[in-house]
Structure formats: C-alpha cells, structure tokens
Amino acid sequence: NTNVGTTVVPSTELTATDQDGDLLFYALSGLSPDTERVFSLAGVNFPALQLAQPLDYEKQPSMEYLLLARDTATPEERPSHTATATLTIHVVPADMRPPWFLPCAFTDGRICIHAQYRGAVPTKQVLSSPLTFEPGPVYAVDGDAAINEAITYSIIQGNTDDIFLIGKDTGNITMAKAIPEPKTFTLLVQAQQQVHTGSYSVTQVSIQAVAGQLYPPRFPQALYRGWLAPGTGANVAVRDAEDPDRELRLRAEDDDFPAGVPNSGLQYRITNSSAFRMSGETVLTNDTVGPPQVLYLEAEVFDTLTSERATTTVEVLIQDTKPSPPGPTSSAPSKTTQGSGAQTSPTSGSTPTRPTQDSLRPPSPG
Ligand SMILES: *[C@@H]1O[C@H](CO)[C@@H](O)[C@H](O)[C@H]1NC(C)=O
Ligand SMILES: *[C@@H]1O[C@H](CO)[C@@H](O)[C@H](O)[C@H]1NC(C)=O
C-alpha cells in the first residue's frame, strides 16, 4: 500500500561518517535480481531509501540490499575508501482484502469468488445440531492470509420470524424455531473482520424447508474410502482417498429433499469406534492415529424426520503416502487387511459412483 516515492528510511539513518570530512557517494545494490529496483536512493550524496516500485507482500515479504559509501565519485580515483552496510527491509502486510467465504474459486490467484451455500430442513421441527450446507459449512477467512484476522458472522437479511441463529465466531447456523410450512429462505450472511471492521463480505445462504417424510435416508456408496497420515492428531478430518486434497464427506441421500441439497435433518455418527466421530458429514479423529494400517468404521445416518437409519462402511487408510486417485486404467488399490479380526472390505462387485461435488476448492494454504 505504500506509495512509490515514499521515503522509507531517512538519510540520517543511512549516512556514513568519514573522519576526513570528504563528500561521500552512495550506491545501493539489491542482493537478488528481482528486488534490485524495488528501492532506490534519493541521490548519490543523499542516502535516503525510497520506494521505487509497488510492494507485493506475497511475492517479496523481505528484501536485502547492500549500501556502499565511497569517499570518491568513481571507484577509479586513488586513493578511494569504501564502507558497506546490509539493509534488510521487511514488508508489513496491509489489510487489502475482505474475508472470503470458503471454498472460494480463484480466478487468477488473487481474486477468489465466494461460496454460496444451500441447505434444506424439514418443516415442523427444530433441528438441534448446526445445519449442513453444500458446498460445506458457512466459513470465511481473511483474504489477507498474512494477517488472518478473526471473523464475526451475522445474518443481515432474510431471517423471517428469526427462525435461524448464526454462531458469531463459528458461522454455524442453527434453528431457533420450527418452520410451519414449506418455504425457501434466502439469508444474507456477513463475515466481518474483527479489527478492520470495514473489511467484510456478504454471501447468500439459501435454506429450503421441505415437508416430506416418506423416504428413508440411504448412503449412495456401500464403502467410503478415507486417508490419514500415521500419527495424525486429534480433531483432524479424514481426507478423501480419491482426492486427498479434500475432506471425506459422507452424504446420505433422502428423496424427500431436492437433489444436491443436504438434508440438515440427517444426523451422522460412527457407531463402533471411539477413535473417530462425525461432525456434520465429515469424519474427525478423537485421538492420535496409530501406525500404518487400514481401519474399518461403521457410519450411521439417522433421519430426524422419519426416524429411520441407514449405515455404510468407512475405510480409513493410515499410510504415509497420499493415495493416488484411481484412474480409469489403474488397478484398484490393494486392500491390505491387518490388525485384529482380519476385516475384509465389503466392496461389492459394482463400483459405486461418487455423487458429483462442487468443483470449488479452498485456496491452498500459504
Ligand atoms: C461449525 O463451525 C466450525 C468452525 O467453523 C466448523 O468446523 C464446523 O464444521 C461447523 N459445523 C457444522 C455442522 O457446520
Ligand atoms: C465397525 O463396523 C465396520 C462395518 O460394519 C466393520 O467392518 C468393522 O470391523 C467394525 N469395527 C469394529 C472395531 O468393530
């Protein structure tokens, strides 16, 4: 944000002394070619350090220069004496970007298009847990990753009859009361930086209230494959073995609800392991995971609307290397069975197809 031409270090701080009282000549050289011309001196006899090119915190968070002082106009003159000093300039990130709702889609590595969220709830019920949304929980981060200010969430429009509540710090949306009739709510949700409160973003969260109660929930896959590195700590989401950049998601389908919109009335849990739990549709560790092995868990979905349940199996590969996505030609990854009980994978003959998910990804960290 600093304007080109600004004096960054005054000459008084960069002046050399000379016991003969000679007029001193200064030269600045960048220690790396791409930062060579970012700063310059105000004059050959006046070593004030000025900004000569716009700063880019992401590309050059710090720069080094060599400042040379000489008591002759040219190095050829004799006698000529020199002294040098190293300058290190640290760039302080400016608050330039508003919060981004994730997962956001980068257009050019700098501008990220916000996520909008869709969810559905049954009518005549107050769900006790936070609502689930497509493409993921309502969540925003400071667009200036280097500042990463905390975010405050609020619903600024569309919350007819104050049906919904939003967690100020989490963004989790819960229900305060039941919705009597089928209807769609379009909430405008704001994410505001806690310090630079002028930096905020608004996105849309649409929530459909649906009156069906005919269909039980079902998992579209008999087996979900996840991955974690050995020694992963507690409260970490199991990654999707087919796309390790993403969290594994178990999404049961419910024909009472529109396709592609998660039914927030579905509650998920892991039935037979205390080492894992579910948070919404993701599987989290409760504890540090052990050495390389393959674990099998049973996940259950409970439909609060119909009081029906369905189960599926989650395979968790604990291994160092990221599993490679199964390409059309590659053979299926071998399913080693290990540990007690010699479990075998319950994959059926036909490969279940994954429901298509969003093509958006969160920005890669850093
Ligand atoms: C609630 O918020 C936390 C923090 O943002 C998030 O990790 C979690 O997934 C949210 N839960 C749901 C069900 O959306
Ligand atoms: C949990 O259930 C899954 C699926 O039925 C099964 O494969 C696995 O062996 C069970 N794990 C334990 C620890 O009982």
mmCIF file of C-alpha atoms and ligand atoms in Angstrom:
data_model
loop_
_atom_site.group_PDB
_atom_site.id
_atom_site.type_symbol
_atom_site.label_atom_id
_atom_site.label_comp_id
_atom_site.label_asym_id
_atom_site.label_seq_id
_atom_site.Cartn_x
_atom_site.Cartn_y
_atom_site.Cartn_z
ATOM 1 C CA ASN A 1 0.000 0.000 0.000
ATOM 2 C CA THR A 2 2.986 2.330 0.377
ATOM 3 C CA ASN A 3 3.142 4.911 -2.413
ATOM 4 C CA VAL A 4 6.050 4.809 -4.826
ATOM 5 C CA GLY A 5 8.392 7.687 -3.977
ATOM 6 C CA THR A 6 7.831 7.412 -0.205
ATOM 7 C CA THR A 7 10.998 7.736 1.869
ATOM 8 C CA VAL A 8 11.145 4.501 3.821
ATOM 9 C CA VAL A 9 14.389 5.127 5.738
ATOM 10 C CA PRO A 10 15.576 8.727 6.185
ATOM 11 C CA SER A 11 19.091 9.648 5.083
ATOM 12 C CA THR A 12 20.105 10.425 8.673
ATOM 13 C CA GLU A 13 19.849 6.722 9.460
ATOM 14 C CA LEU A 14 21.884 5.635 6.465
ATOM 15 C CA THR A 15 24.653 8.228 6.436
ATOM 16 C CA ALA A 16 28.235 7.029 6.796
ATOM 17 C CA THR A 17 30.838 9.067 8.668
ATOM 18 C CA ASP A 18 34.214 9.979 7.283
ATOM 19 C CA GLN A 19 36.989 11.293 9.519
ATOM 20 C CA ASP A 20 38.468 13.352 6.662
ATOM 21 C CA GLY A 21 35.111 15.082 6.193
ATOM 22 C CA ASP A 22 35.024 14.037 2.499
ATOM 23 C CA LEU A 23 31.851 14.292 0.465
ATOM 24 C CA LEU A 24 30.523 10.725 0.357
ATOM 25 C CA PHE A 25 28.995 8.934 -2.645
ATOM 26 C CA TYR A 26 26.444 6.176 -2.095
ATOM 27 C CA ALA A 27 25.334 3.209 -4.191
ATOM 28 C CA LEU A 28 22.568 0.708 -3.446
ATOM 29 C CA SER A 29 22.520 -2.770 -4.910
ATOM 30 C CA GLY A 30 19.846 -5.415 -4.449
ATOM 31 C CA LEU A 31 21.072 -8.810 -3.353
ATOM 32 C CA SER A 32 18.553 -10.608 -5.532
ATOM 33 C CA PRO A 33 17.799 -9.717 -9.164
ATOM 34 C CA ASP A 34 14.014 -9.464 -8.773
ATOM 35 C CA THR A 35 14.225 -6.938 -5.931
ATOM 36 C CA GLU A 36 17.066 -4.909 -7.452
ATOM 37 C CA ARG A 37 14.877 -1.957 -8.366
ATOM 38 C CA VAL A 38 12.220 -2.013 -5.661
ATOM 39 C CA PHE A 39 14.097 0.584 -3.607
ATOM 40 C CA SER A 40 16.453 3.374 -4.677
ATOM 41 C CA LEU A 41 18.428 6.173 -3.047
ATOM 42 C CA ALA A 42 17.137 9.747 -3.170
ATOM 43 C CA GLY A 43 20.504 10.977 -4.506
ATOM 44 C CA VAL A 44 24.077 9.886 -4.935
ATOM 45 C CA ASN A 45 25.153 12.046 -1.974
ATOM 46 C CA PHE A 46 21.854 11.683 -0.117
ATOM 47 C CA PRO A 47 21.212 8.104 1.048
ATOM 48 C CA ALA A 48 17.508 8.308 1.898
ATOM 49 C CA LEU A 49 15.904 4.998 0.936
ATOM 50 C CA GLN A 50 12.880 5.482 -1.283
ATOM 51 C CA LEU A 51 10.310 3.068 -2.618
ATOM 52 C CA ALA A 52 10.766 2.857 -6.396
ATOM 53 C CA GLN A 53 8.266 0.113 -7.273
ATOM 54 C CA PRO A 54 4.991 -1.077 -5.719
ATOM 55 C CA LEU A 55 5.445 -3.655 -2.976
ATOM 56 C CA ASP A 56 3.985 -7.123 -3.169
ATOM 57 C CA TYR A 57 3.875 -8.804 0.214
ATOM 58 C CA GLU A 58 3.056 -12.251 -1.219
ATOM 59 C CA LYS A 59 5.972 -12.229 -3.653
ATOM 60 C CA GLN A 60 8.612 -10.394 -1.636
ATOM 61 C CA PRO A 61 7.937 -10.270 2.079
ATOM 62 C CA SER A 62 11.533 -9.220 2.767
ATOM 63 C CA MET A 63 14.434 -7.885 0.718
ATOM 64 C CA GLU A 64 18.127 -7.337 1.227
ATOM 65 C CA TYR A 65 20.338 -4.582 -0.159
ATOM 66 C CA LEU A 66 23.955 -3.638 0.073
ATOM 67 C CA LEU A 67 24.627 0.050 0.706
ATOM 68 C CA LEU A 68 28.056 1.249 -0.302
ATOM 69 C CA ALA A 69 29.622 4.564 0.770
ATOM 70 C CA ARG A 70 32.736 5.825 -1.021
ATOM 71 C CA ASP A 71 34.815 8.938 -0.500
ATOM 72 C CA THR A 72 35.415 9.452 -4.250
ATOM 73 C CA ALA A 73 32.964 9.994 -7.094
ATOM 74 C CA THR A 74 34.260 6.981 -9.034
ATOM 75 C CA PRO A 75 35.967 3.812 -7.850
ATOM 76 C CA GLU A 76 38.905 4.502 -10.206
ATOM 77 C CA GLU A 77 40.126 7.588 -8.351
ATOM 78 C CA ARG A 78 43.014 6.950 -5.967
ATOM 79 C CA PRO A 79 43.012 6.901 -3.039
ATOM 80 C CA SER A 80 39.411 5.677 -2.657
ATOM 81 C CA HIS A 81 37.901 4.237 0.516
ATOM 82 C CA THR A 82 34.621 2.405 0.926
ATOM 83 C CA ALA A 83 32.361 1.093 3.642
ATOM 84 C CA THR A 84 29.323 -1.149 3.238
ATOM 85 C CA ALA A 85 26.211 -1.989 5.221
ATOM 86 C CA THR A 86 23.465 -4.517 4.607
ATOM 87 C CA LEU A 87 19.858 -3.346 4.684
ATOM 88 C CA THR A 88 17.033 -5.783 5.290
ATOM 89 C CA ILE A 89 13.570 -4.481 4.520
ATOM 90 C CA HIS A 90 10.604 -6.381 5.964
ATOM 91 C CA VAL A 91 7.296 -5.721 4.269
ATOM 92 C CA VAL A 92 4.326 -5.495 6.625
ATOM 93 C CA PRO A 93 1.158 -6.913 5.076
ATOM 94 C CA ALA A 94 -1.562 -4.305 4.552
ATOM 95 C CA ASP A 95 -5.190 -5.168 5.056
ATOM 96 C CA MET A 96 -6.279 -5.090 1.438
ATOM 97 C CA ARG A 97 -8.733 -7.943 1.012
ATOM 98 C CA PRO A 98 -12.074 -8.658 2.630
ATOM 99 C CA PRO A 99 -12.951 -12.057 4.102
ATOM 100 C CA TRP A 100 -13.605 -14.841 1.628
ATOM 101 C CA PHE A 101 -16.322 -17.422 2.091
ATOM 102 C CA LEU A 102 -14.843 -20.859 1.526
ATOM 103 C CA PRO A 103 -14.481 -22.849 -0.564
ATOM 104 C CA CYS A 104 -13.849 -19.949 -2.903
ATOM 105 C CA ALA A 105 -12.759 -20.275 -6.515
ATOM 106 C CA PHE A 106 -9.631 -18.433 -7.543
ATOM 107 C CA THR A 107 -9.882 -16.621 -10.834
ATOM 108 C CA ASP A 108 -6.252 -15.554 -11.153
ATOM 109 C CA GLY A 109 -4.593 -16.493 -7.873
ATOM 110 C CA ARG A 110 -5.620 -13.176 -6.304
ATOM 111 C CA ILE A 111 -9.369 -12.803 -6.580
ATOM 112 C CA CYS A 112 -11.426 -15.537 -5.037
ATOM 113 C CA ILE A 113 -15.110 -15.872 -5.828
ATOM 114 C CA HIS A 114 -17.156 -16.504 -2.712
ATOM 115 C CA ALA A 115 -19.002 -19.683 -1.995
ATOM 116 C CA GLN A 116 -22.772 -19.523 -1.728
ATOM 117 C CA TYR A 117 -24.445 -22.136 0.407
ATOM 118 C CA ARG A 118 -27.544 -24.306 0.047
ATOM 119 C CA GLY A 119 -29.243 -26.434 2.645
ATOM 120 C CA ALA A 120 -32.593 -27.934 3.474
ATOM 121 C CA VAL A 121 -34.515 -28.612 6.672
ATOM 122 C CA PRO A 122 -37.763 -30.400 7.446
ATOM 123 C CA THR A 123 -40.821 -28.336 8.370
ATOM 124 C CA LYS A 124 -42.374 -28.506 11.851
ATOM 125 C CA GLN A 125 -39.100 -29.419 13.547
ATOM 126 C CA VAL A 126 -36.323 -27.629 15.359
ATOM 127 C CA LEU A 127 -33.051 -29.329 14.484
ATOM 128 C CA SER A 128 -30.650 -29.464 17.381
ATOM 129 C CA SER A 129 -27.341 -29.515 15.512
ATOM 130 C CA PRO A 130 -25.869 -26.924 13.121
ATOM 131 C CA LEU A 131 -27.303 -27.158 9.616
ATOM 132 C CA THR A 132 -25.240 -28.769 6.882
ATOM 133 C CA PHE A 133 -24.728 -26.972 3.622
ATOM 134 C CA GLU A 134 -23.489 -27.584 0.134
ATOM 135 C CA PRO A 135 -20.616 -26.981 -0.674
ATOM 136 C CA GLY A 136 -19.634 -27.002 3.032
ATOM 137 C CA PRO A 137 -20.052 -25.198 6.350
ATOM 138 C CA VAL A 138 -20.542 -21.414 6.226
ATOM 139 C CA TYR A 139 -16.994 -20.362 6.840
ATOM 140 C CA ALA A 140 -14.879 -17.369 5.853
ATOM 141 C CA VAL A 141 -11.218 -16.467 6.239
ATOM 142 C CA ASP A 142 -9.416 -13.158 5.960
ATOM 143 C CA GLY A 143 -8.409 -12.724 2.304
ATOM 144 C CA ASP A 144 -5.107 -11.363 3.602
ATOM 145 C CA ALA A 145 -3.700 -14.711 4.672
ATOM 146 C CA ALA A 146 -0.711 -12.972 6.254
ATOM 147 C CA ILE A 147 -2.964 -11.022 8.627
ATOM 148 C CA ASN A 148 -5.621 -13.715 9.112
ATOM 149 C CA GLU A 149 -7.884 -11.648 11.298
ATOM 150 C CA ALA A 150 -10.681 -13.334 13.229
ATOM 151 C CA ILE A 151 -14.104 -13.182 11.584
ATOM 152 C CA THR A 152 -17.502 -12.324 13.053
ATOM 153 C CA TYR A 153 -20.607 -13.702 11.354
ATOM 154 C CA SER A 154 -24.096 -12.255 11.280
ATOM 155 C CA ILE A 155 -27.320 -12.682 9.327
ATOM 156 C CA ILE A 156 -28.135 -9.290 7.870
ATOM 157 C CA GLN A 157 -31.235 -10.086 5.818
ATOM 158 C CA GLY A 158 -33.822 -12.757 5.066
ATOM 159 C CA ASN A 159 -34.242 -14.215 8.539
ATOM 160 C CA THR A 160 -38.042 -14.002 8.579
ATOM 161 C CA ASP A 161 -39.501 -14.634 12.055
ATOM 162 C CA ASP A 162 -35.960 -15.045 13.444
ATOM 163 C CA ILE A 163 -36.021 -18.743 12.628
ATOM 164 C CA PHE A 164 -32.251 -19.056 12.298
ATOM 165 C CA LEU A 165 -29.313 -18.204 14.521
ATOM 166 C CA ILE A 166 -25.713 -17.876 13.473
ATOM 167 C CA GLY A 167 -22.698 -18.557 15.692
ATOM 168 C CA LYS A 168 -20.877 -15.210 15.922
ATOM 169 C CA ASP A 169 -17.460 -16.874 15.851
ATOM 170 C CA THR A 170 -18.162 -20.177 14.057
ATOM 171 C CA GLY A 171 -20.616 -19.267 11.303
ATOM 172 C CA ASN A 172 -22.650 -22.333 12.305
ATOM 173 C CA ILE A 173 -26.315 -21.812 11.534
ATOM 174 C CA THR A 174 -28.846 -23.385 13.877
ATOM 175 C CA MET A 175 -32.622 -23.251 14.197
ATOM 176 C CA ALA A 176 -34.379 -21.279 16.930
ATOM 177 C CA LYS A 177 -37.886 -22.395 15.975
ATOM 178 C CA ALA A 178 -39.748 -24.697 13.654
ATOM 179 C CA ILE A 179 -40.876 -23.621 10.190
ATOM 180 C CA PRO A 180 -44.613 -24.332 9.866
ATOM 181 C CA GLU A 181 -44.944 -24.509 6.068
ATOM 182 C CA PRO A 182 -42.642 -25.403 3.162
ATOM 183 C CA LYS A 183 -40.750 -22.297 2.100
ATOM 184 C CA THR A 184 -37.323 -21.132 0.967
ATOM 185 C CA PHE A 185 -35.276 -18.672 2.984
ATOM 186 C CA THR A 186 -32.577 -16.613 1.330
ATOM 187 C CA LEU A 187 -30.300 -15.361 4.051
ATOM 188 C CA LEU A 188 -27.628 -12.768 3.501
ATOM 189 C CA VAL A 189 -24.760 -13.645 5.779
ATOM 190 C CA GLN A 190 -21.977 -11.221 6.533
ATOM 191 C CA ALA A 191 -18.438 -12.114 7.534
ATOM 192 C CA GLN A 192 -16.664 -9.134 9.058
ATOM 193 C CA GLN A 193 -13.077 -8.808 10.197
ATOM 194 C CA GLN A 194 -12.906 -8.214 13.933
ATOM 195 C CA VAL A 195 -10.280 -5.456 13.883
ATOM 196 C CA HIS A 196 -10.602 -3.854 10.447
ATOM 197 C CA THR A 197 -14.376 -3.878 10.682
ATOM 198 C CA GLY A 198 -14.647 -2.029 7.375
ATOM 199 C CA SER A 199 -13.477 -5.259 5.712
ATOM 200 C CA TYR A 200 -16.457 -7.547 5.274
ATOM 201 C CA SER A 201 -18.141 -9.773 2.719
ATOM 202 C CA VAL A 202 -21.693 -10.885 2.222
ATOM 203 C CA THR A 203 -22.859 -14.138 0.708
ATOM 204 C CA GLN A 204 -26.132 -15.908 0.192
ATOM 205 C CA VAL A 205 -27.300 -18.933 2.151
ATOM 206 C CA SER A 206 -30.481 -20.488 0.871
ATOM 207 C CA ILE A 207 -32.380 -22.866 3.096
ATOM 208 C CA GLN A 208 -35.330 -24.805 1.824
ATOM 209 C CA ALA A 209 -37.924 -26.040 4.322
ATOM 210 C CA VAL A 210 -39.374 -29.302 2.991
ATOM 211 C CA ALA A 211 -42.457 -31.155 4.239
ATOM 212 C CA GLY A 212 -41.745 -34.689 3.055
ATOM 213 C CA GLN A 213 -41.495 -37.656 5.340
ATOM 214 C CA LEU A 214 -41.891 -40.573 3.009
ATOM 215 C CA TYR A 215 -38.397 -41.680 2.196
ATOM 216 C CA PRO A 216 -35.706 -43.152 4.397
ATOM 217 C CA PRO A 217 -32.152 -41.874 4.030
ATOM 218 C CA ARG A 218 -29.599 -44.035 2.221
ATOM 219 C CA PHE A 219 -25.914 -43.863 1.535
ATOM 220 C CA PRO A 220 -25.162 -43.902 -2.194
ATOM 221 C CA GLN A 221 -21.947 -45.829 -1.503
ATOM 222 C CA ALA A 222 -21.521 -49.060 0.429
ATOM 223 C CA LEU A 223 -17.931 -48.095 1.121
ATOM 224 C CA TYR A 224 -16.266 -44.719 1.563
ATOM 225 C CA ARG A 225 -12.503 -44.575 1.406
ATOM 226 C CA GLY A 226 -10.540 -42.130 3.535
ATOM 227 C CA TRP A 227 -6.916 -41.453 4.268
ATOM 228 C CA LEU A 228 -4.803 -40.105 7.113
ATOM 229 C CA ALA A 229 -1.065 -39.950 7.687
ATOM 230 C CA PRO A 230 0.213 -42.081 10.586
ATOM 231 C CA GLY A 231 0.489 -40.076 13.798
ATOM 232 C CA THR A 232 -2.187 -37.523 12.795
ATOM 233 C CA GLY A 233 -3.502 -35.820 15.937
ATOM 234 C CA ALA A 234 -6.998 -35.439 17.351
ATOM 235 C CA ASN A 235 -9.766 -33.347 15.750
ATOM 236 C CA VAL A 236 -8.465 -33.763 12.216
ATOM 237 C CA ALA A 237 -10.822 -34.554 9.349
ATOM 238 C CA VAL A 238 -10.222 -37.791 7.449
ATOM 239 C CA ARG A 239 -9.208 -36.972 3.864
ATOM 240 C CA ASP A 240 -10.902 -38.402 0.815
ATOM 241 C CA ALA A 241 -8.674 -41.205 -0.504
ATOM 242 C CA GLU A 242 -9.907 -40.465 -4.010
ATOM 243 C CA ASP A 243 -8.986 -36.791 -3.706
ATOM 244 C CA PRO A 244 -6.699 -36.324 -0.699
ATOM 245 C CA ASP A 245 -6.882 -32.533 -1.020
ATOM 246 C CA ARG A 246 -10.437 -32.751 0.238
ATOM 247 C CA GLU A 247 -12.100 -33.925 3.385
ATOM 248 C CA LEU A 248 -14.015 -37.161 3.114
ATOM 249 C CA ARG A 249 -17.745 -36.497 3.159
ATOM 250 C CA LEU A 250 -20.477 -38.998 3.812
ATOM 251 C CA ARG A 251 -23.626 -37.610 2.324
ATOM 252 C CA ALA A 252 -26.731 -39.726 2.636
ATOM 253 C CA GLU A 253 -29.470 -39.120 0.121
ATOM 254 C CA ASP A 254 -33.053 -38.554 1.039
ATOM 255 C CA ASP A 255 -35.669 -38.462 -1.678
ATOM 256 C CA ASP A 256 -37.862 -36.169 0.388
ATOM 257 C CA PHE A 257 -35.298 -33.479 -0.314
ATOM 258 C CA PRO A 258 -34.195 -31.815 -3.543
ATOM 259 C CA ALA A 259 -31.187 -33.421 -5.244
ATOM 260 C CA GLY A 260 -27.849 -31.870 -4.405
ATOM 261 C CA VAL A 261 -29.085 -30.085 -1.272
ATOM 262 C CA PRO A 262 -28.099 -31.684 2.015
ATOM 263 C CA ASN A 263 -30.910 -32.542 4.381
ATOM 264 C CA SER A 264 -29.884 -30.920 7.638
ATOM 265 C CA GLY A 265 -32.249 -33.203 9.486
ATOM 266 C CA LEU A 266 -29.807 -36.061 8.944
ATOM 267 C CA GLN A 267 -27.545 -36.825 11.861
ATOM 268 C CA TYR A 268 -24.407 -38.827 11.361
ATOM 269 C CA ARG A 269 -22.348 -40.819 13.827
ATOM 270 C CA ILE A 270 -19.685 -43.506 13.975
ATOM 271 C CA THR A 271 -21.246 -46.476 15.729
ATOM 272 C CA ASN A 272 -18.353 -48.751 16.550
ATOM 273 C CA SER A 273 -15.213 -46.780 17.250
ATOM 274 C CA SER A 274 -14.413 -44.198 19.878
ATOM 275 C CA ALA A 275 -11.315 -43.150 17.944
ATOM 276 C CA PHE A 276 -13.446 -41.267 15.398
ATOM 277 C CA ARG A 277 -16.566 -39.130 15.431
ATOM 278 C CA MET A 278 -18.602 -37.282 12.863
ATOM 279 C CA SER A 279 -19.109 -33.558 12.585
ATOM 280 C CA GLY A 280 -21.808 -32.945 10.043
ATOM 281 C CA GLU A 281 -20.783 -35.058 7.058
ATOM 282 C CA THR A 282 -17.072 -35.228 7.888
ATOM 283 C CA VAL A 283 -15.246 -37.850 9.947
ATOM 284 C CA LEU A 284 -12.904 -36.477 12.615
ATOM 285 C CA THR A 285 -10.251 -38.155 14.746
ATOM 286 C CA ASN A 286 -10.802 -38.240 18.511
ATOM 287 C CA ASP A 287 -7.242 -39.277 19.180
ATOM 288 C CA THR A 288 -3.830 -39.540 17.578
ATOM 289 C CA VAL A 289 -3.997 -42.268 14.933
ATOM 290 C CA GLY A 290 -1.520 -45.112 15.157
ATOM 291 C CA PRO A 291 0.972 -46.670 12.749
ATOM 292 C CA PRO A 292 0.166 -47.592 9.125
ATOM 293 C CA GLN A 293 -2.880 -49.850 8.969
ATOM 294 C CA VAL A 294 -6.354 -49.984 7.479
ATOM 295 C CA LEU A 295 -9.331 -49.323 9.746
ATOM 296 C CA TYR A 296 -12.981 -50.004 9.070
ATOM 297 C CA LEU A 297 -15.688 -47.980 10.757
ATOM 298 C CA GLU A 298 -19.427 -48.121 10.595
ATOM 299 C CA ALA A 299 -21.143 -44.796 9.974
ATOM 300 C CA GLU A 300 -24.828 -44.361 10.625
ATOM 301 C CA VAL A 301 -27.233 -41.723 9.428
ATOM 302 C CA PHE A 302 -30.402 -41.006 11.378
ATOM 303 C CA ASP A 303 -33.247 -39.115 9.770
ATOM 304 C CA THR A 304 -34.924 -36.983 12.429
ATOM 305 C CA LEU A 305 -37.929 -36.630 10.144
ATOM 306 C CA THR A 306 -38.720 -40.291 9.531
ATOM 307 C CA SER A 307 -36.755 -41.746 12.471
ATOM 308 C CA GLU A 308 -35.122 -44.134 10.038
ATOM 309 C CA ARG A 309 -31.493 -45.170 9.918
ATOM 310 C CA ALA A 310 -29.005 -46.365 7.327
ATOM 311 C CA THR A 311 -25.383 -47.432 7.634
ATOM 312 C CA THR A 312 -22.280 -47.575 5.496
ATOM 313 C CA THR A 313 -18.654 -48.563 5.941
ATOM 314 C CA VAL A 314 -15.737 -46.159 6.071
ATOM 315 C CA GLU A 315 -12.317 -47.492 5.250
ATOM 316 C CA VAL A 316 -9.514 -45.330 6.653
ATOM 317 C CA LEU A 317 -6.099 -45.945 5.135
ATOM 318 C CA ILE A 318 -3.423 -44.923 7.593
ATOM 319 C CA GLN A 319 -0.351 -44.554 5.430
ATOM 320 C CA ASP A 320 2.427 -42.080 4.763
ATOM 321 C CA THR A 321 1.875 -41.526 1.084
ATOM 322 C CA LYS A 322 -1.176 -39.813 -0.295
ATOM 323 C CA PRO A 323 -3.254 -42.435 -2.055
ATOM 324 C CA SER A 324 -3.275 -41.828 -5.773
ATOM 325 C CA PRO A 325 -6.706 -41.317 -7.274
ATOM 326 C CA PRO A 326 -7.906 -44.463 -9.041
ATOM 327 C CA GLY A 327 -7.564 -43.602 -12.719
ATOM 328 C CA PRO A 328 -9.620 -45.421 -15.342
ATOM 329 C CA THR A 329 -6.691 -47.668 -16.273
ATOM 330 C CA SER A 330 -5.002 -48.119 -12.912
ATOM 331 C CA SER A 331 -5.899 -51.196 -10.952
ATOM 332 C CA ALA A 332 -7.837 -50.756 -7.758
ATOM 333 C CA PRO A 333 -5.606 -50.028 -4.782
ATOM 334 C CA SER A 334 -4.877 -53.171 -2.827
ATOM 335 C CA LYS A 335 -6.838 -53.502 0.344
ATOM 336 C CA THR A 336 -4.491 -54.818 2.944
ATOM 337 C CA THR A 337 -6.166 -56.368 5.904
ATOM 338 C CA GLN A 338 -4.386 -56.039 9.145
ATOM 339 C CA GLY A 339 -4.980 -55.857 12.833
ATOM 340 C CA SER A 340 -7.495 -57.846 14.821
ATOM 341 C CA GLY A 341 -10.317 -59.695 13.227
ATOM 342 C CA ALA A 342 -8.874 -59.707 9.695
ATOM 343 C CA GLN A 343 -11.541 -57.462 8.260
ATOM 344 C CA THR A 344 -12.255 -57.641 4.614
ATOM 345 C CA SER A 345 -13.532 -54.810 2.618
ATOM 346 C CA PRO A 346 -17.222 -55.042 1.867
ATOM 347 C CA THR A 347 -16.871 -53.535 -1.595
ATOM 348 C CA SER A 348 -19.489 -55.033 -3.841
ATOM 349 C CA GLY A 349 -18.783 -56.058 -7.416
ATOM 350 C CA SER A 350 -20.067 -52.872 -8.929
ATOM 351 C CA THR A 351 -18.104 -49.744 -8.158
ATOM 352 C CA PRO A 352 -20.397 -47.231 -6.549
ATOM 353 C CA THR A 353 -20.252 -43.872 -8.193
ATOM 354 C CA ARG A 354 -19.478 -40.859 -6.101
ATOM 355 C CA PRO A 355 -22.015 -38.089 -6.175
ATOM 356 C CA THR A 356 -20.567 -35.149 -8.001
ATOM 357 C CA GLN A 357 -19.476 -32.488 -5.625
ATOM 358 C CA ASP A 358 -18.513 -28.914 -6.082
ATOM 359 C CA SER A 359 -15.590 -28.188 -8.296
ATOM 360 C CA LEU A 360 -14.548 -25.415 -5.990
ATOM 361 C CA ARG A 361 -11.575 -25.792 -3.767
ATOM 362 C CA PRO A 362 -10.315 -23.798 -0.866
ATOM 363 C CA PRO A 363 -7.146 -21.868 -1.639
ATOM 364 C CA SER A 364 -4.046 -23.844 -0.888
ATOM 365 C CA PRO A 365 -2.569 -22.767 2.417
ATOM 366 C CA GLY A 366 0.210 -20.180 2.186
HETATM 367 C C1 LIG B 1 -19.344 -25.314 12.927
HETATM 368 O O1 LIG B 1 -18.269 -24.400 12.838
HETATM 369 C C2 LIG B 1 -16.999 -24.989 12.919
HETATM 370 C C3 LIG B 1 -15.983 -23.868 12.904
HETATM 371 O O2 LIG B 1 -16.111 -23.095 11.746
HETATM 372 C C4 LIG B 1 -16.795 -25.953 11.768
HETATM 373 O O3 LIG B 1 -15.553 -26.588 11.868
HETATM 374 C C5 LIG B 1 -17.880 -26.993 11.815
HETATM 375 O O4 LIG B 1 -17.762 -27.824 10.695
HETATM 376 C C6 LIG B 1 -19.241 -26.338 11.809
HETATM 377 N N1 LIG B 1 -20.259 -27.366 11.947
HETATM 378 C C7 LIG B 1 -21.192 -27.544 11.042
HETATM 379 C C8 LIG B 1 -22.113 -28.687 11.289
HETATM 380 O O5 LIG B 1 -21.342 -26.824 10.069
HETATM 381 C C1 LIG B 2 -17.120 -51.429 12.560
HETATM 382 O O1 LIG B 2 -18.027 -51.715 11.520
HETATM 383 C C2 LIG B 2 -17.422 -51.991 10.273
HETATM 384 C C3 LIG B 2 -18.516 -52.091 9.229
HETATM 385 O O2 LIG B 2 -19.515 -52.981 9.605
HETATM 386 C C4 LIG B 2 -16.629 -53.274 10.391
HETATM 387 O O3 LIG B 2 -16.013 -53.573 9.148
HETATM 388 C C5 LIG B 2 -15.567 -53.062 11.446
HETATM 389 O O4 LIG B 2 -14.874 -54.243 11.679
HETATM 390 C C6 LIG B 2 -16.187 -52.617 12.757
HETATM 391 N N1 LIG B 2 -15.098 -52.223 13.622
HETATM 392 C C7 LIG B 2 -15.026 -52.587 14.874
HETATM 393 C C8 LIG B 2 -13.880 -52.092 15.654
HETATM 394 O O5 LIG B 2 -15.873 -53.319 15.377
#
